[in-house]
Coordinates of C-alpha atoms and ligand atoms in Angstrom, one line a residue:
M7 CA 2.7 -23.7 -17.0
L8 CA 0.5 -22.7 -19.8
A9 CA -2.7 -20.9 -18.7
T10 CA -5.3 -19.1 -20.8
S11 CA -6.3 -15.6 -19.5
S12 CA -10.0 -16.2 -19.9
S13 CA -9.8 -19.0 -17.5
S14 CA -8.3 -17.0 -14.8
S15 CA -9.8 -15.9 -11.7
S16 CA -10.1 -12.5 -10.0
S17 CA -7.3 -10.1 -10.0
S18 CA -7.6 -8.9 -6.4
T19 CA -4.4 -10.3 -5.0
A20 CA -2.6 -7.1 -3.4
I21 CA 0.5 -6.3 -1.8
S22 CA 0.1 -5.0 1.6
L23 CA 2.8 -3.3 3.5
H24 CA 2.3 -3.8 7.1
P25 CA 4.2 -1.4 9.5
L26 CA 5.8 -3.8 12.2
T27 CA 5.5 -2.9 15.8
N28 CA 7.6 -0.7 17.9
Y29 CA 9.1 1.5 15.3
N30 CA 9.9 5.2 15.9
A31 CA 8.1 7.7 13.8
S32 CA 9.0 11.3 13.5
A33 CA 7.2 14.1 11.7
T34 CA 6.6 17.6 11.4
P35 CA 3.5 18.9 12.9
S36 CA 3.2 22.1 11.1
L37 CA 2.5 23.8 14.4
N38 CA 3.7 26.7 16.4
P39 CA 5.6 27.3 18.4
S40 CA 8.3 25.8 16.2
S41 CA 10.3 23.2 18.1
L42 CA 8.2 20.3 19.3
S43 CA 9.4 17.0 20.7
F44 CA 7.0 15.0 22.5
S45 CA 5.7 11.2 22.7
S46 CA 2.4 9.8 23.5
S47 CA 0.9 6.5 24.8
Y48 CA -2.6 5.6 25.1
S49 CA -3.7 4.0 28.3
Y50 CA -5.8 1.5 26.6
L51 CA -3.4 1.0 23.7
S52 CA -0.3 0.3 25.8
P53 CA 2.6 -0.2 24.9
L54 CA 1.9 1.9 21.8
S55 CA 4.1 4.8 21.6
F56 CA 5.4 7.5 18.9
R57 CA 7.4 10.4 18.6
L58 CA 6.9 13.7 16.8
H59 CA 9.8 16.0 16.1
S60 CA 9.0 19.4 14.3
S61 CA 12.8 19.6 13.3
K62 CA 12.2 16.9 10.6
T63 CA 10.1 17.3 7.4
H64 CA 8.7 13.8 7.1
L65 CA 7.0 11.0 8.9
R66 CA 9.8 8.5 9.3
I67 CA 9.7 4.8 10.2
T68 CA 13.0 3.0 10.7
P69 CA 13.3 1.0 7.6
K70 CA 14.5 -2.2 9.2
K71 CA 11.6 -2.3 11.4
G72 CA 9.3 -0.5 9.4
L73 CA 7.4 -2.7 6.7
R74 CA 6.8 -6.1 5.6
V75 CA 5.1 -7.3 2.5
S76 CA 2.6 -10.0 2.5
C77 CA -0.3 -11.2 0.3
S78 CA -3.6 -10.1 1.3
T79 CA -5.7 -13.2 0.5
N80 CA -5.5 -14.8 4.0
E81 CA -5.8 -11.7 5.9
P82 CA -8.8 -10.7 7.9
L83 CA -11.2 -7.8 6.9
K84 CA -9.8 -4.3 6.4
V85 CA -12.7 -1.7 6.4
M86 CA -12.8 2.0 6.1
I87 CA -15.9 4.0 7.1
S88 CA -16.4 7.5 6.0
G89 CA -19.0 10.2 5.9
A90 CA -19.8 13.6 7.2
P91 CA -19.9 14.5 10.8
A92 CA -22.6 12.7 12.5
S93 CA -23.5 10.4 9.5
G94 CA -23.4 7.5 12.0
K95 CA -19.9 6.2 11.5
G96 CA -19.4 5.7 15.3
T97 CA -22.9 4.0 15.7
Q98 CA -22.2 1.6 12.8
C99 CA -18.8 0.9 13.9
E100 CA -20.4 -0.3 17.3
L101 CA -22.4 -2.7 15.4
I102 CA -19.6 -4.0 12.9
V103 CA -17.3 -4.6 15.9
Q104 CA -20.0 -6.7 17.7
K105 CA -20.5 -8.8 14.6
F106 CA -17.1 -9.0 13.0
G107 CA -14.7 -8.5 15.8
L108 CA -12.5 -6.0 14.0
V109 CA -10.3 -3.6 15.7
H110 CA -11.9 -0.2 15.6
I111 CA -9.6 2.6 15.1
S112 CA -11.3 6.1 15.4
T113 CA -9.1 9.0 14.9
G114 CA -11.7 11.1 16.7
D115 CA -11.6 8.8 19.8
L116 CA -7.8 8.6 19.7
L117 CA -7.5 12.3 19.6
R118 CA -10.1 12.9 22.4
A119 CA -8.2 10.3 24.5
E120 CA -5.2 12.5 24.1
V121 CA -7.0 15.7 25.0
S122 CA -8.6 14.1 28.0
S123 CA -5.2 12.7 29.1
G124 CA -3.8 16.3 28.8
T125 CA -0.8 14.9 26.7
E126 CA 1.1 17.3 24.6
I127 CA -0.6 16.0 21.5
G128 CA -3.8 16.4 23.1
N129 CA -3.1 20.0 23.9
K130 CA -2.0 20.6 20.4
A131 CA -5.1 18.7 18.8
K132 CA -7.5 20.5 21.2
E133 CA -7.4 23.7 19.4
F134 CA -7.9 22.3 16.2
M135 CA -10.8 20.0 17.3
N136 CA -12.6 22.6 19.3
S137 CA -12.7 24.8 16.3
G138 CA -14.0 22.2 13.9
R139 CA -10.8 22.1 12.0
L140 CA -8.7 19.0 11.0
V141 CA -5.8 18.2 13.2
P142 CA -2.5 18.4 11.3
D143 CA -2.0 15.2 9.0
E144 CA 1.5 14.4 10.5
I145 CA 0.0 14.0 14.0
V146 CA -3.0 11.9 13.0
T147 CA -1.1 9.8 10.3
A148 CA 1.6 8.9 13.0
M149 CA -1.2 7.9 15.4
V150 CA -3.0 5.7 12.8
T151 CA 0.0 4.0 11.3
V152 CA 1.3 3.0 14.7
R153 CA -2.1 1.6 15.8
L154 CA -2.5 -0.2 12.7
S155 CA 1.1 -1.9 13.2
R156 CA -0.2 -3.5 16.4
Q157 CA -0.6 -7.1 16.5
D158 CA -4.4 -7.2 17.2
A159 CA -5.1 -5.1 14.3
K160 CA -3.0 -7.4 12.1
E161 CA -4.8 -10.6 13.4
K162 CA -8.4 -9.5 13.9
G163 CA -8.6 -7.0 11.0
W164 CA -9.4 -3.4 11.2
L165 CA -12.0 -0.8 11.0
L166 CA -10.9 2.6 10.2
D167 CA -13.0 5.3 11.3
G168 CA -12.5 9.0 10.3
Y169 CA -9.3 8.4 8.6
P170 CA -8.1 9.3 5.9
R171 CA -10.0 12.7 6.0
S172 CA -7.7 14.6 3.5
F173 CA -5.8 13.6 0.3
A174 CA -2.5 13.6 2.0
Q175 CA -3.8 11.2 4.7
A176 CA -5.0 9.0 1.8
Q177 CA -1.8 9.2 0.0
S178 CA 0.1 8.4 3.2
L179 CA -1.7 5.1 3.4
E180 CA -1.1 4.4 -0.3
E181 CA 2.5 4.9 0.2
L182 CA 2.6 2.4 2.8
N183 CA 0.4 0.2 0.7
I184 CA -2.2 0.0 3.4
R185 CA -5.5 -0.5 1.4
P186 CA -8.8 -1.4 2.8
D187 CA -11.0 -4.1 1.3
I188 CA -13.8 -1.8 1.2
Y189 CA -14.5 1.9 1.5
I190 CA -18.0 2.4 2.9
V191 CA -19.5 5.9 2.8
L192 CA -22.5 6.9 4.8
D193 CA -24.7 9.4 2.9
V194 CA -26.9 11.7 5.0
P195 CA -28.4 15.0 4.0
D196 CA -26.8 18.1 5.6
E197 CA -30.0 19.2 7.7
I198 CA -30.2 15.9 9.4
L199 CA -26.5 16.0 10.3
I200 CA -26.8 19.2 12.1
D201 CA -29.7 17.9 14.4
R202 CA -27.8 14.5 15.0
C203 CA -24.6 16.5 16.2
V204 CA -26.4 19.0 18.4
G205 CA -28.6 16.1 20.0
R206 CA -25.6 13.7 20.5
R207 CA -24.5 12.7 24.0
L208 CA -21.7 10.4 24.9
D209 CA -21.4 8.1 27.8
P210 CA -18.0 8.6 29.4
V211 CA -18.3 5.2 31.2
T212 CA -19.2 2.9 28.3
G213 CA -18.3 5.0 25.4
K214 CA -21.7 4.4 24.0
I215 CA -23.2 7.0 21.6
Y216 CA -26.6 8.2 22.4
H217 CA -29.1 11.0 20.9
L218 CA -31.5 12.8 23.0
K219 CA -34.3 12.2 20.6
N220 CA -33.2 9.3 18.4
F221 CA -31.5 7.0 20.9
P222 CA -32.3 8.3 24.5
P223 CA -30.3 6.7 27.3
E224 CA -31.8 3.5 29.0
S225 CA -31.8 5.0 32.6
E226 CA -31.8 8.2 34.6
E227 CA -28.6 7.1 36.0
I228 CA -26.8 7.0 32.5
K229 CA -28.7 10.0 31.5
A230 CA -27.1 12.0 34.4
R231 CA -23.6 11.1 33.3
L232 CA -23.9 11.9 29.6
V233 CA -21.6 14.5 28.3
T234 CA -21.7 16.7 25.1
R235 CA -18.8 17.0 22.8
A236 CA -17.2 20.4 22.7
D237 CA -17.6 20.6 18.9
D238 CA -21.1 19.6 18.7
T239 CA -22.5 23.1 18.5
E240 CA -24.5 24.1 15.4
E241 CA -21.8 26.6 14.2
K242 CA -19.0 24.0 14.5
V243 CA -20.7 21.3 13.0
K244 CA -21.3 23.6 9.9
S245 CA -17.6 24.2 9.7
R246 CA -16.8 20.6 10.1
L247 CA -19.3 19.8 7.3
E248 CA -17.5 22.1 5.1
I249 CA -14.3 20.8 5.7
Y250 CA -15.6 17.3 5.0
K251 CA -16.9 18.4 1.7
Q252 CA -14.0 20.1 0.5
N253 CA -11.9 16.7 1.2
A254 CA -14.4 14.2 0.3
A255 CA -14.0 14.1 -3.5
A256 CA -10.2 13.8 -3.4
I257 CA -10.2 11.0 -0.9
S258 CA -13.0 9.0 -2.7
S259 CA -11.0 9.1 -6.0
T260 CA -8.3 7.0 -4.3
Y261 CA -10.7 4.3 -3.2
S262 CA -13.2 4.6 -6.2
S263 CA -12.9 1.0 -7.2
I264 CA -13.9 -0.3 -3.7
T265 CA -16.3 2.3 -2.6
N266 CA -19.8 1.4 -1.5
K267 CA -22.2 4.3 -0.8
I268 CA -24.8 3.5 1.8
D269 CA -27.9 5.6 2.4
G270 CA -27.3 6.6 6.1
N271 CA -30.6 8.4 6.4
R272 CA -32.5 5.2 7.9
P273 CA -32.8 3.5 11.0
K274 CA -29.4 2.3 12.1
E275 CA -30.5 -1.4 12.0
M276 CA -31.3 -1.1 8.3
I277 CA -28.1 0.6 7.6
F278 CA -26.3 -2.0 9.4
K279 CA -28.1 -4.8 7.5
D280 CA -26.4 -3.3 4.3
I281 CA -23.1 -3.2 5.8
D282 CA -23.4 -6.6 7.3
S283 CA -24.3 -8.3 3.9
L284 CA -21.3 -6.4 2.2
L285 CA -18.9 -7.4 4.8
S286 CA -20.1 -11.0 5.0
Q287 CA -19.8 -11.3 1.4
L288 CA -16.3 -10.0 1.3
L289 CA -15.4 -12.5 4.1
K290 CA -17.0 -15.3 2.0
D291 CA -15.0 -14.2 -1.1
K292 CA -11.7 -14.0 0.9
T293 CA -12.1 -17.6 2.3
V294 CA -13.1 -19.0 -1.2
K295 CA -10.1 -17.3 -2.8
S296 CA -7.8 -18.7 -0.3
V297 CA -9.0 -22.3 -0.1
K298 CA -9.8 -23.0 -3.8
P299 CA -6.0 -23.1 -5.0
V300 CA -5.1 -25.5 -2.3
L301 CA -7.8 -28.0 -3.5
Q302 CA -6.8 -27.8 -7.0
T303 CA -3.0 -28.3 -6.2
E304 CA -3.3 -30.8 -3.7
S305 CA -0.7 -33.1 -5.2
R306 CA 1.8 -30.4 -5.5
L307 CA 1.3 -29.1 -1.9
D308 CA 4.4 -30.6 -0.7
Q309 CA 6.8 -29.0 -3.1
A310 CA 5.0 -25.7 -3.4
S311 CA 5.7 -22.8 -0.9
S312 CA 2.9 -21.3 0.9
N313 CA 2.8 -18.3 -1.3
Q314 CA 2.6 -20.4 -4.3
E315 CA -0.4 -22.2 -2.9
K316 CA -2.3 -18.8 -2.7
W317 CA -1.8 -18.4 -6.4
R318 CA -5.3 -17.6 -8.0
G319 CA -4.7 -17.6 -11.8
I320 CA -3.6 -14.8 -14.1
P321 CA -5.8 -11.5 -14.0
T322 CA -7.9 -11.0 -17.1
R323 CA -8.3 -7.6 -19.0
L324 CA -4.5 -7.2 -19.6
N325 CA -5.0 -5.3 -22.6
N326 CA -6.7 -2.6 -20.8
I327 CA -4.4 0.2 -20.4
P328 CA -3.5 1.7 -18.0
H329 CA -3.5 -1.6 -16.1
S330 CA -5.4 -1.3 -12.8
R331 CA -3.6 -1.0 -9.5
E332 CA -4.9 -4.5 -8.6
I333 CA -3.4 -5.9 -11.9
R334 CA -0.1 -4.3 -11.3
N335 CA -0.1 -5.2 -7.6
Y336 CA -0.7 -8.7 -8.7
F337 CA 2.5 -8.8 -10.8
Y338 CA 4.6 -7.0 -8.3
D339 CA 3.6 -9.6 -5.6
D340 CA 4.2 -12.4 -7.9
V341 CA 7.5 -11.3 -9.0
L342 CA 8.4 -10.3 -5.4
Q343 CA 7.6 -13.8 -4.3
A344 CA 9.7 -15.4 -6.9
T345 CA 12.8 -13.2 -6.2
Q346 CA 12.4 -13.6 -2.4
R347 CA 12.3 -17.4 -2.9
A348 CA 15.3 -17.6 -5.2
V349 CA 17.4 -15.2 -3.0
N350 CA 16.4 -17.2 0.1
D351 CA 17.5 -20.4 -1.8
G352 CA 21.0 -18.8 -2.1
R353 CA 20.7 -18.1 -5.9
T354 CA 22.9 -15.2 -6.9
R355 CA 22.6 -14.6 -10.6
L356 CA 18.9 -14.1 -11.3
K357 CA 16.6 -12.4 -13.9
V358 CA 13.1 -11.6 -14.1
E359 CA 11.3 -11.3 -17.4
I360 CA 7.9 -10.0 -17.6
N361 CA 6.2 -8.6 -20.6
I362 CA 2.6 -7.5 -19.5
P363 CA 1.8 -4.7 -21.9
E364 CA 2.9 -1.8 -19.7
L365 CA 6.3 -3.6 -19.0
N366 CA 6.8 -4.5 -22.7
P367 CA 9.2 -1.9 -24.3
E368 CA 8.2 -3.3 -27.7
M369 CA 4.6 -1.9 -27.3
D370 CA 3.6 1.6 -27.4
V371 CA 1.8 1.3 -24.0
Y372 CA 5.2 0.5 -22.1
R373 CA 5.4 2.6 -19.2
I374 CA 8.7 3.4 -17.2
G375 CA 6.4 4.3 -14.1
T376 CA 5.3 0.6 -14.0
L377 CA 8.8 -0.7 -14.3
M378 CA 9.9 1.7 -11.6
E379 CA 7.1 0.8 -9.4
L380 CA 8.1 -2.9 -9.8
V381 CA 11.6 -2.2 -9.0
R382 CA 10.5 -0.2 -6.0
V383 CA 8.5 -2.9 -4.3
I384 CA 11.4 -5.5 -4.8
A385 CA 13.9 -3.1 -3.3
L386 CA 11.8 -1.9 -0.4
S387 CA 10.9 -5.3 0.5
F388 CA 14.4 -6.6 0.6
S389 CA 15.5 -3.6 2.4
D390 CA 12.8 -4.2 4.8
D391 CA 14.5 -7.5 5.5
G392 CA 17.6 -5.5 6.5
K393 CA 19.5 -5.8 3.2
R394 CA 21.3 -3.0 1.7
V395 CA 20.0 -2.9 -2.0
K396 CA 21.7 -1.1 -4.6
V397 CA 19.4 -0.3 -7.6
C398 CA 21.3 0.2 -10.8
V399 CA 20.7 1.7 -14.1
Q400 CA 23.3 1.7 -16.8
G401 CA 24.6 5.0 -17.7
S402 CA 25.7 6.2 -21.2
M403 CA 27.8 3.7 -22.9
G404 CA 30.7 4.7 -25.0
E405 CA 32.2 8.1 -25.4
G406 CA 31.9 11.1 -27.5
A407 CA 29.8 10.5 -30.6
L408 CA 29.3 6.9 -29.4
A409 CA 27.9 7.8 -26.0
G410 CA 24.4 6.7 -25.7
M411 CA 21.8 4.9 -23.8
P412 CA 19.0 2.7 -24.8
L413 CA 15.8 4.9 -25.4
Q414 CA 13.7 3.2 -22.9
L415 CA 16.1 4.0 -20.1
A416 CA 16.5 7.6 -20.8
G417 CA 15.8 9.5 -17.7
T418 CA 15.3 6.4 -15.6
R419 CA 17.9 7.2 -13.1
K420 CA 16.5 10.6 -12.5
I421 CA 13.1 9.3 -12.1
L422 CA 14.6 6.7 -9.5
E423 CA 16.2 9.6 -7.6
F424 CA 13.0 11.7 -7.7
M425 CA 10.5 9.0 -7.0
D426 CA 8.7 8.4 -3.6
W427 CA 10.5 5.9 -1.8
G428 CA 8.2 6.1 1.2
N429 CA 8.6 8.5 4.2
Y430 CA 10.5 6.0 6.4
G431 CA 14.2 6.8 5.4
A432 CA 15.0 3.6 3.3
M433 CA 16.3 5.7 0.4
G434 CA 19.9 6.8 1.1
T435 CA 20.3 4.2 4.0
F436 CA 19.2 0.6 3.0
I437 CA 18.5 1.5 -0.8
K438 CA 21.1 3.3 -2.9
I439 CA 21.0 4.1 -6.6
G440 CA 24.0 3.3 -8.9
S441 CA 25.0 2.6 -12.4
I442 CA 26.4 -0.8 -13.9
G443 CA 30.0 -1.5 -13.6
A444 CA 32.7 -3.1 -11.1
K445 CA 33.2 0.1 -9.5
E446 CA 29.5 0.4 -8.5
V447 CA 30.0 -2.5 -6.1
D448 CA 30.7 -1.3 -2.5
E449 CA 31.5 -3.5 0.4
E450 CA 28.3 -2.5 2.2
D451 CA 26.1 -3.5 -0.6
D452 CA 24.2 -6.7 0.1
M453 CA 22.6 -7.2 -3.3
F454 CA 21.9 -5.5 -6.7
I455 CA 18.8 -4.9 -8.7
L456 CA 19.7 -3.8 -12.4
V457 CA 16.9 -2.1 -14.2
A458 CA 16.6 -3.3 -17.8
P459 CA 20.2 -3.7 -18.5
Q460 CA 20.5 -4.1 -22.3
N461 CA 22.8 -3.9 -25.3
A462 CA 22.3 -1.0 -27.5
V463 CA 23.3 -0.5 -31.1
G464 CA 27.1 -0.2 -31.2
N465 CA 27.5 -0.8 -27.5
C466 CA 27.5 -4.0 -25.4
I467 CA 26.7 -3.9 -21.7
I468 CA 28.1 -7.3 -21.1
D469 CA 31.6 -6.4 -20.1
D470 CA 30.3 -3.9 -17.4
L471 CA 27.8 -6.4 -16.3
R472 CA 30.6 -9.1 -16.1
G473 CA 32.9 -6.7 -14.1
M474 CA 30.0 -6.1 -11.7
T475 CA 29.1 -9.6 -11.1
D476 CA 32.6 -10.5 -10.6
A477 CA 33.1 -7.8 -7.9
A478 CA 29.7 -8.8 -6.4
G479 CA 30.8 -12.3 -5.7
K480 CA 28.3 -14.3 -3.8
R481 CA 25.8 -11.4 -3.5
P482 CA 22.7 -11.6 -5.6
V483 CA 22.4 -9.7 -8.7
I484 CA 18.8 -9.6 -10.1
L485 CA 18.4 -8.4 -13.6
I486 CA 15.0 -7.0 -14.4
N487 CA 13.7 -7.4 -18.0
P488 CA 17.2 -7.6 -19.3
R489 CA 18.0 -7.6 -23.2
L490 CA 21.3 -9.1 -23.5
K491 CA 21.3 -10.5 -27.2
D492 CA 23.8 -9.1 -29.4
L493 CA 22.7 -6.2 -31.6
P494 CA 24.3 -5.0 -34.8
G495 CA 27.2 -2.6 -34.4
S496 CA 26.9 1.1 -35.2
S497 CA 28.5 0.3 -38.6
G498 CA 26.0 -2.3 -39.4
I499 CA 28.3 -5.1 -38.9
M500 CA 27.2 -7.7 -36.4
Q501 CA 29.4 -8.0 -33.3
T502 CA 30.7 -11.4 -34.1
M503 CA 34.0 -11.4 -31.9
G504 CA 33.4 -13.2 -28.5
R505 CA 29.7 -13.5 -29.3
D506 CA 29.6 -17.1 -27.9
K507 CA 31.2 -16.0 -24.7
R508 CA 28.8 -13.1 -24.3
L509 CA 25.8 -15.4 -25.0
E510 CA 27.2 -18.0 -22.5
Y511 CA 27.4 -15.2 -19.8
A512 CA 23.9 -14.0 -20.5
A513 CA 22.7 -17.4 -20.0
S514 CA 24.4 -17.7 -16.7
F515 CA 21.5 -15.8 -15.2
E516 CA 18.7 -18.0 -14.0
S517 CA 15.3 -17.2 -14.7
C518 CA 13.5 -16.8 -11.4
Y519 CA 10.4 -15.1 -12.9
F520 CA 9.1 -15.3 -16.3
F521 CA 5.7 -14.1 -17.7
R522 CA 4.8 -13.8 -21.3
L523 CA 1.4 -13.1 -22.9
L524 CA 0.6 -15.2 -26.1
Y525 CA -1.0 -13.5 -29.1
Y526 CA -1.5 -14.6 -32.6
A527 CA 1.5 -13.9 -34.7
G528 CA 1.6 -10.2 -35.5
T529 CA -1.3 -9.2 -33.2
Q530 CA -1.9 -7.8 -29.8
Y531 CA -5.3 -9.0 -29.5
P532 CA -6.9 -11.3 -28.6
I533 CA -4.7 -12.6 -25.7
M534 CA -4.5 -16.1 -26.3
G535 CA -2.9 -17.2 -23.0
A536 CA 0.1 -16.7 -21.0
I537 CA 3.3 -18.7 -20.1
R538 CA 4.2 -18.1 -16.5
Ligands
LIG602 P1 -14.7 12.5 14.9 O1 -15.0 12.1 16.1 O2 -14.3 11.4 13.8 O3 -16.0 13.3 14.2 P2 -16.8 13.3 12.9 O4 -16.3 12.7 11.6 O5 -17.2 14.7 12.7 O6 -17.9 12.3 13.2 P3 -18.6 12.2 14.4 O7 -18.0 11.5 15.5 O8 -19.3 13.5 14.8 O9 -20.0 11.5 13.9 P4 -20.2 10.0 13.4 O10 -20.4 9.9 12.0 O11 -19.2 9.0 14.2 O12 -21.6 9.7 14.0 P5 -22.3 9.1 15.3 O13 -22.3 7.6 15.1 O14 -21.6 9.6 16.6 O15 -13.5 13.7 14.8 C1 -13.6 14.7 15.6 C2 -12.5 15.8 15.3 O16 -11.3 15.2 15.4 C3 -12.5 16.3 13.8 O17 -13.4 17.4 13.8 C4 -11.0 16.7 13.8 O18 -10.9 17.9 14.4 C5 -10.4 15.5 14.4 N1 -10.0 14.4 13.6 C6 -10.6 13.1 13.5 N2 -9.9 12.4 12.6 C7 -9.0 13.2 12.0 C8 -8.2 13.1 10.9 N3 -8.2 11.9 10.2 N4 -7.5 14.0 10.5 C9 -7.5 15.4 11.2 N5 -8.3 15.6 12.1 C10 -9.0 14.6 12.5 O19 -23.6 9.7 15.2 C11 -24.0 10.9 15.5 C12 -25.4 11.2 16.2 O20 -26.5 10.7 15.3 C13 -25.5 10.3 17.6 O21 -26.2 11.1 18.4 C14 -26.3 9.0 17.1 O22 -26.9 8.6 18.1 C15 -27.1 9.6 15.9 N6 -27.3 8.6 14.8 C16 -26.4 7.8 14.4 N7 -27.0 7.0 13.3 C17 -28.2 7.4 13.3 C18 -29.5 7.0 12.5 N8 -29.3 5.9 11.6 N9 -30.6 7.6 12.7 C19 -30.7 8.6 13.6 N10 -29.7 9.0 14.4 C20 -28.5 8.6 14.2

């Protein structure tokens, strides 16, 4: 397929990693006394449950059951709402839920439910909440990820209220690739916030939020049963506001590209009107994006996979460096779908070739981090399907003075070892790191991803590669951006002996993904199009 980048559509395809239901989560609440082990379930969220253990240092999600990758285009709305205490998040959420039917997930409400049920989590959270401090990240993150994983949130979409509230919380979602479509921030001056908090009353029967002056209860009966939140004193509101301000900038930097700030110091109906039009537009965009390609490719629908039908053109602005997250995600998703299809079709010798600027070692904007991210997405996705994946980087080739490694791979293995593979225990269990060669193939490995295997001057990787594929037998071996053409030997003499056989072997890998930008010869601008 030949496509020009200028004719492409939006680049907002994104990979979403969705926690599946019923996983166990373990975490360290940095709480005293030291050893905690408790579980929780919400009466109105049954059968949701999770466990927290202070003996472990990370939130863990059992990898097999943990995450699944899907394209976001056909998904329902995912909304985050943020703002200072009493900026009106809860009030707007009531209206959003009424109109859009999203699942409202409020960490404040979840925590208050724990407190009033007297659970162990509730007892621990209480002291933090009552003093206006944030409850430890691990507790809240476990609650949120479990709640997001439930079927209703996946089907109806979600409205996340009060989370993330720290940079670490935002990063936890990023690591799980849980990203909203929009990040709404309600903006209200400080002096108004304090009055709103102090005058706030809650109806324990309906959950409705009132304000003694602004939104008084409809009847004396309701008024009589209203309760005041323990953290709604002037002193505590000031402390909550301070904490909010300390964290706000770091969190909004994570979502800067999808942030919409809304003046929250107006009647609630006016505020909702703005939110309503934003969300309605988003919904419209999503529908158009998921319908359009189907119309365009009608004649090929029978052969195309459902993922292929969602293809929405090539992103523009590929010469903008660094590539935006959306662009990177677009390609990770594209490559992932291709490799998954090929492996599911029983293909075993595969190669991926993609030369967007950040993945093109010929360009000085090449980024090893982008290559590693791509590899991580693929490996995590296959491991999520229960496959044991070995990610392999060639080590030094040759010995003594001849020992060497292609420059672009220097340090790659270390980066792989140090990089963040998520907090759910896939690395070391479902994912292992190795080198290239027959002895790297263990019985337990289900498949192999080889990071940019390549010949270097004076050294040929083909023999090691062949040994590895022979040992792997029918197990898939996927080469990511391989360079297997012969290079001159160190003496400057071409390696002619056995060249045919080497090239024949290199050609035995089927291309399951190919993407190449087209430029005028000798230039890198403008981009004339792309072959995909
Ligand atoms: P949480 O319940 O989330 O409290 P909050 O963020 O401080 O927000 P509020 O619920 O106080 O206000 P709101 O913005 O929802 O405003 P509302 O609509 O009610 O969290 C409580 C505690 O839990 C935290 O302090 C923390 O300890 C813990 N916690 C929660 N999430 C956490 C996390 N992620 N990590 C760690 N800890 C966490 O409106 C307020 C009042 O104003 C009402 O009376 C309302 O009627 C009135 N009002 C609303 N809109 C308007 C308007 N437009 N005009 C006039 N009045 C209005």
